[in-house]
Amino acid sequence: MSSVEENILGKLIHEKSLLHKDRVFLFYKDETITYEQLDIMSNQFANRFRDLGITKDDKVAIMMKNHPNYLYVWFGSAKLGAVEVPINTAYKGDLLKHIINNSDSKLLIIDSLLLERLLVIKDELTGLKQIICHGEIDKDISNALPVPISSMDDFFGCSSELPGVDLSPSDPAGLIYTSGTTGVSKGVVCSHNFFLHSAKLVSGLRDAGSHDILYTFLPLFHMNAQILTIMTALVSDAQVVLSDRFSASSFWDEIRKYGATQFNYLGAVMTILAKQEPRENDADNPVRIGFGAACPPDVMKQLEERFGFVCLEGFGMSEIGIVIHDDINARKTGSCGRVLHDFFEVQLVDDDDMEVGVGEVGEIVVRPKKPYIMMSEYYKMPDKTLESFQNLWFHTGDYAKKDEEEYFYFVDRKKDAIRRRGENISSFEVEKVINTHPKVLESAVFAVPSELGEDEVKANVVLKPLETLPPEELIMYCNERMAHFAIPRYLEFVQELPKTPTDRTEKYRLREAGITENTWDREKAGFKITR
């Protein structure tokens, strides 16, 4: 693996463009982007950013769906030494405001269809100086916003010269916000070296090279697509197929069309693929590796036999990258792998940070052996940073077991996180919205099992005395204030919540009860939400 001195994103892109030039880097629908075009266009965007007053360490927020222009924004900001702040395109309301404000973003790049999200929070955006619209600008929305808006069209045709900014591998390249599973969303500061070291590590473990075409349907605002596809392809001299979204019916057609040899997945996706009707040509595909997490073992076996590829699982998170990974030549059913490198120490510990024995459940804790190969800090949250590195180990908040051969087996999340169809959901954030309803006294949001292999969201709600509230009304209230994937599928109105003597809700009791005869299911009721 290359030394830390080489790990600067803009430098890598330029070097690869000189090496490959006319070789296609990205396939998007019927459009192709070469390595050289990627370099030239990201230079143009970097120089336009500089014209707008963006300088080293400034934050550039990006709220865009998958599109080649996302890469120009991302890499253009990196070449200038600015810091990308990717925002989930489903976010709205308080969470969207929090990320823009907390990150100190001066510039927001946003899809035109998402512009109206800003109207609700327009008077509470504290540091935003400029908005760049990707697509046609709605004049009514533009006139209603206090921040000037210009078009991304102005970026094309700017100077293609390298910006020439002096950067270090330790400089921040990304500010990635967590989903807020244990409270308010935290900004994870990721250096250039963290990004590229993680990609080189994954590339080696997956044996990626110039012969590979990496396919992703995952959104570019997620670390998964950024590191495990885009950056892994860059460091491997490989190619990328970027899809708009996951579609079970067209997944294998796209794989075959572009000749993709690897793809990334999330557990629920694999279950959905396994449920598709068999075809005669199922095994006739170019894929050799699927990489992801949380695929049920029986589903994995079925897919490998049916489609003829190998599933590799791993464990990681935004703060640490991938630290545990399957060995392609020595996998174990149900395991997420082993520590296959010498860059991290990984242990399982109890609540007193004492290492647990073989077969015992403990929290996964990690510490690096080299500088800048995991997050630098939580942005503007020194107390949270210190707390996460308790006793000099980073605490992941996830439980696992380990066998005699050092294979890890994921058990559960330590806190009340929910994972639904690949999205991490904060019970705290969902409760916060529900509890603002004028008829609600309090609520508890928790995970219940999904038939797709991950979680569904359930909310137990206590109403104020003498109040009544149709479940449809509460769901519509949520629909207007939170991402679609976080909206509870199940609602149950209860007289009270189980509490500890210190007034903490005992969510484990709610999870044990799960779905009851008094639970309302919006899917069974046929109630539709809007996205």
XYZ file of N, CA and C in Angstrom, residues 62-148:
261
model
N -23.412 19.283 -0.398
C -23.914 18.710 -1.656
C -25.173 17.912 -1.363
N -26.270 18.324 -1.973
C -27.536 17.613 -1.817
C -28.050 17.259 -3.209
N -27.451 16.203 -3.776
C -27.749 15.792 -5.142
C -27.957 14.287 -5.214
N -28.814 13.880 -6.115
C -28.968 12.462 -6.417
C -27.842 12.030 -7.356
N -27.727 10.743 -7.584
C -26.623 10.211 -8.388
C -26.608 10.815 -9.788
N -25.442 11.365 -10.137
C -25.252 12.011 -11.432
C -23.757 12.278 -11.595
N -23.219 12.232 -12.816
C -21.795 12.539 -13.003
C -21.387 13.904 -12.452
N -22.297 14.876 -12.491
C -21.955 16.206 -11.982
C -21.656 16.194 -10.490
N -22.197 15.207 -9.790
C -21.864 15.078 -8.363
C -20.360 14.886 -8.209
N -19.761 14.073 -9.060
C -18.320 13.821 -8.976
C -17.521 15.089 -9.236
N -17.980 15.920 -10.170
C -17.259 17.158 -10.454
C -17.292 18.102 -9.249
N -18.453 18.172 -8.601
C -18.578 19.000 -7.404
C -17.669 18.475 -6.295
N -17.760 17.195 -6.063
C -17.000 16.547 -4.988
C -15.495 16.690 -5.212
N -15.016 16.295 -6.385
C -13.585 16.322 -6.642
C -13.073 17.741 -6.881
N -13.937 18.604 -7.403
C -13.541 19.998 -7.563
C -13.291 20.659 -6.226
N -14.172 20.405 -5.264
C -13.966 20.965 -3.926
C -12.704 20.387 -3.293
N -12.457 19.087 -3.518
C -11.265 18.446 -2.945
C -9.987 19.044 -3.501
N -9.960 19.344 -4.797
C -8.761 19.919 -5.407
C -8.474 21.317 -4.879
N -9.511 22.014 -4.483
C -9.347 23.362 -3.948
C -9.003 23.336 -2.459
N -9.080 22.153 -1.849
C -8.844 22.050 -0.415
C -10.089 22.327 0.400
N -11.231 22.488 -0.291
C -12.500 22.654 0.426
C -12.980 21.283 0.901
N -13.999 21.283 1.728
C -14.466 20.058 2.370
C -15.899 19.773 1.938
N -16.113 18.609 1.336
C -17.471 18.251 0.918
C -18.307 17.857 2.137
N -19.575 18.287 2.113
C -20.536 17.917 3.155
C -21.722 17.263 2.454
N -21.669 15.939 2.221
C -22.783 15.283 1.532
C -24.021 15.210 2.414
N -25.183 15.499 1.821
C -26.448 15.499 2.562
C -27.414 14.529 1.903
N -27.996 13.675 2.700
C -28.997 12.734 2.231
C -30.141 13.486 1.561
N -30.494 13.087 0.347
C -31.522 13.815 -0.399
C -32.921 13.628 0.179
N -33.078 12.751 1.156
C -34.370 12.585 1.816
C -34.543 13.529 3.001
N -33.465 14.174 3.419
C -33.541 15.022 4.612
C -34.360 16.280 4.356
N -35.013 16.715 5.421
C -35.788 17.954 5.373
C -35.914 18.494 6.786
N -36.437 19.701 6.919
C -36.725 20.255 8.242
C -35.510 20.430 9.129
N -35.668 20.096 10.415
C -34.636 20.355 11.418
C -33.319 19.652 11.118
N -33.379 18.418 10.639
C -32.149 17.681 10.385
C -31.363 18.316 9.246
N -32.035 18.747 8.199
C -31.372 19.438 7.096
C -30.765 20.743 7.583
N -31.513 21.485 8.363
C -31.006 22.745 8.915
C -29.779 22.505 9.794
N -29.848 21.477 10.623
C -28.743 21.173 11.526
C -27.453 20.919 10.751
N -27.524 20.127 9.694
C -26.311 19.783 8.956
C -25.736 21.005 8.250
N -26.578 21.798 7.605
C -26.081 22.991 6.913
C -25.443 23.963 7.901
N -26.110 24.185 9.017
C -25.604 25.152 9.990
C -24.415 24.635 10.780
N -24.528 23.413 11.278
C -23.458 22.867 12.106
C -22.158 22.713 11.322
N -22.262 22.415 10.034
C -21.075 22.211 9.209
C -20.401 23.516 8.805
N -21.063 24.651 9.036
C -20.555 25.959 8.598
C -20.423 26.017 7.073
N -21.336 25.331 6.390
C -21.289 25.333 4.927
C -21.550 26.734 4.382
N -20.649 27.193 3.502
C -20.822 28.482 2.847
C -21.592 28.342 1.538
N -21.478 27.165 0.936
C -22.065 26.926 -0.375
C -22.884 25.650 -0.322
N -24.063 25.685 -0.947
C -24.906 24.496 -1.043
C -25.183 24.204 -2.503
N -24.803 22.999 -2.949
C -25.136 22.536 -4.292
C -26.343 21.622 -4.154
N -27.435 21.931 -4.844
C -28.681 21.203 -4.602
C -29.431 20.960 -5.898
N -30.044 19.785 -6.010
C -30.897 19.488 -7.157
C -32.104 20.413 -7.166
N -32.523 20.815 -8.358
C -33.631 21.759 -8.472
C -34.914 21.230 -7.825
N -35.141 19.926 -7.912
C -36.363 19.356 -7.341
C -36.364 19.376 -5.818
N -35.207 19.641 -5.208
C -35.116 19.660 -3.753
C -35.102 21.077 -3.187
N -35.091 22.068 -4.063
C -34.986 23.464 -3.624
C -36.071 23.858 -2.627
N -37.287 23.359 -2.851
C -38.399 23.770 -1.994
C -38.196 23.344 -0.540
N -37.324 22.344 -0.295
C -37.034 21.930 1.078
C -36.466 23.085 1.904
N -35.826 24.020 1.210
C -35.175 25.121 1.915
C -36.165 26.182 2.393
N -37.363 26.186 1.821
C -38.330 27.219 2.184
C -38.714 27.144 3.660
N -38.812 25.930 4.183
C -39.234 25.742 5.574
C -38.179 26.263 6.555
N -36.918 26.235 6.147
C -35.822 26.582 7.070
C -35.071 27.842 6.630
N -35.578 28.558 5.648
C -34.844 29.655 5.024
C -34.432 30.753 5.994
N -35.224 30.992 7.024
C -34.905 32.071 7.966
C -33.985 31.624 9.097
N -33.586 30.330 9.071
C -32.752 29.798 10.150
C -31.398 29.315 9.661
N -31.067 29.590 8.404
C -29.761 29.210 7.862
C -28.760 30.312 8.192
N -27.799 29.986 9.037
C -26.965 31.025 9.652
C -25.728 31.419 8.858
N -25.097 30.480 8.143
C -23.824 30.802 7.504
C -23.789 30.617 6.012
N -24.886 30.175 5.422
C -24.914 29.883 3.990
C -24.844 31.175 3.185
N -23.914 31.238 2.219
C -23.700 32.451 1.440
C -24.224 32.350 0.010
N -24.282 31.126 -0.515
C -24.638 30.968 -1.920
C -25.241 29.592 -2.146
N -26.199 29.510 -3.068
C -26.798 28.243 -3.476
C -26.553 28.053 -4.966
N -26.091 26.857 -5.320
C -25.915 26.493 -6.724
C -26.961 25.438 -7.055
N -27.779 25.718 -8.065
C -28.872 24.820 -8.421
C -28.462 23.913 -9.570
N -28.629 22.614 -9.354
C -28.381 21.623 -10.401
C -29.712 21.359 -11.092
N -29.897 21.988 -12.239
C -31.175 21.917 -12.931
C -31.798 23.293 -13.028
N -33.008 23.325 -13.515
C -33.697 24.599 -13.738
C -34.100 25.242 -12.418
N -33.858 26.548 -12.301
C -34.167 27.284 -11.079
C -35.625 27.745 -11.103
N -36.364 27.393 -10.069
C -37.740 27.860 -9.916
C -37.690 29.310 -9.415
N -38.204 30.228 -10.206
C -38.091 31.655 -9.871
C -38.844 32.010 -8.591
N -40.002 31.391 -8.380
C -40.764 31.689 -7.172
C -39.999 31.270 -5.923
N -39.390 30.080 -5.971
C -38.600 29.621 -4.826
C -37.365 30.491 -4.656
N -36.713 30.807 -5.779
C -35.511 31.646 -5.734
C -35.801 33.002 -5.092
N -36.910 33.600 -5.465
C -37.272 34.912 -4.919
C -37.616 34.844 -3.433
N -38.056 33.666 -2.970
C -38.459 33.525 -1.567
C -37.280 33.244 -0.636
N -36.150 32.855 -1.209
C -34.995 32.504 -0.387
C -34.094 33.716 -0.165
N -33.538 33.875 1.043
C -32.690 35.023 1.348
C -31.260 34.887 0.848
N -30.926 33.714 0.296
C -29.562 33.449 -0.177
C -29.552 33.454 -1.701
N -28.586 34.129 -2.337
C -28.550 34.164 -3.805
C -28.363 32.784 -4.420
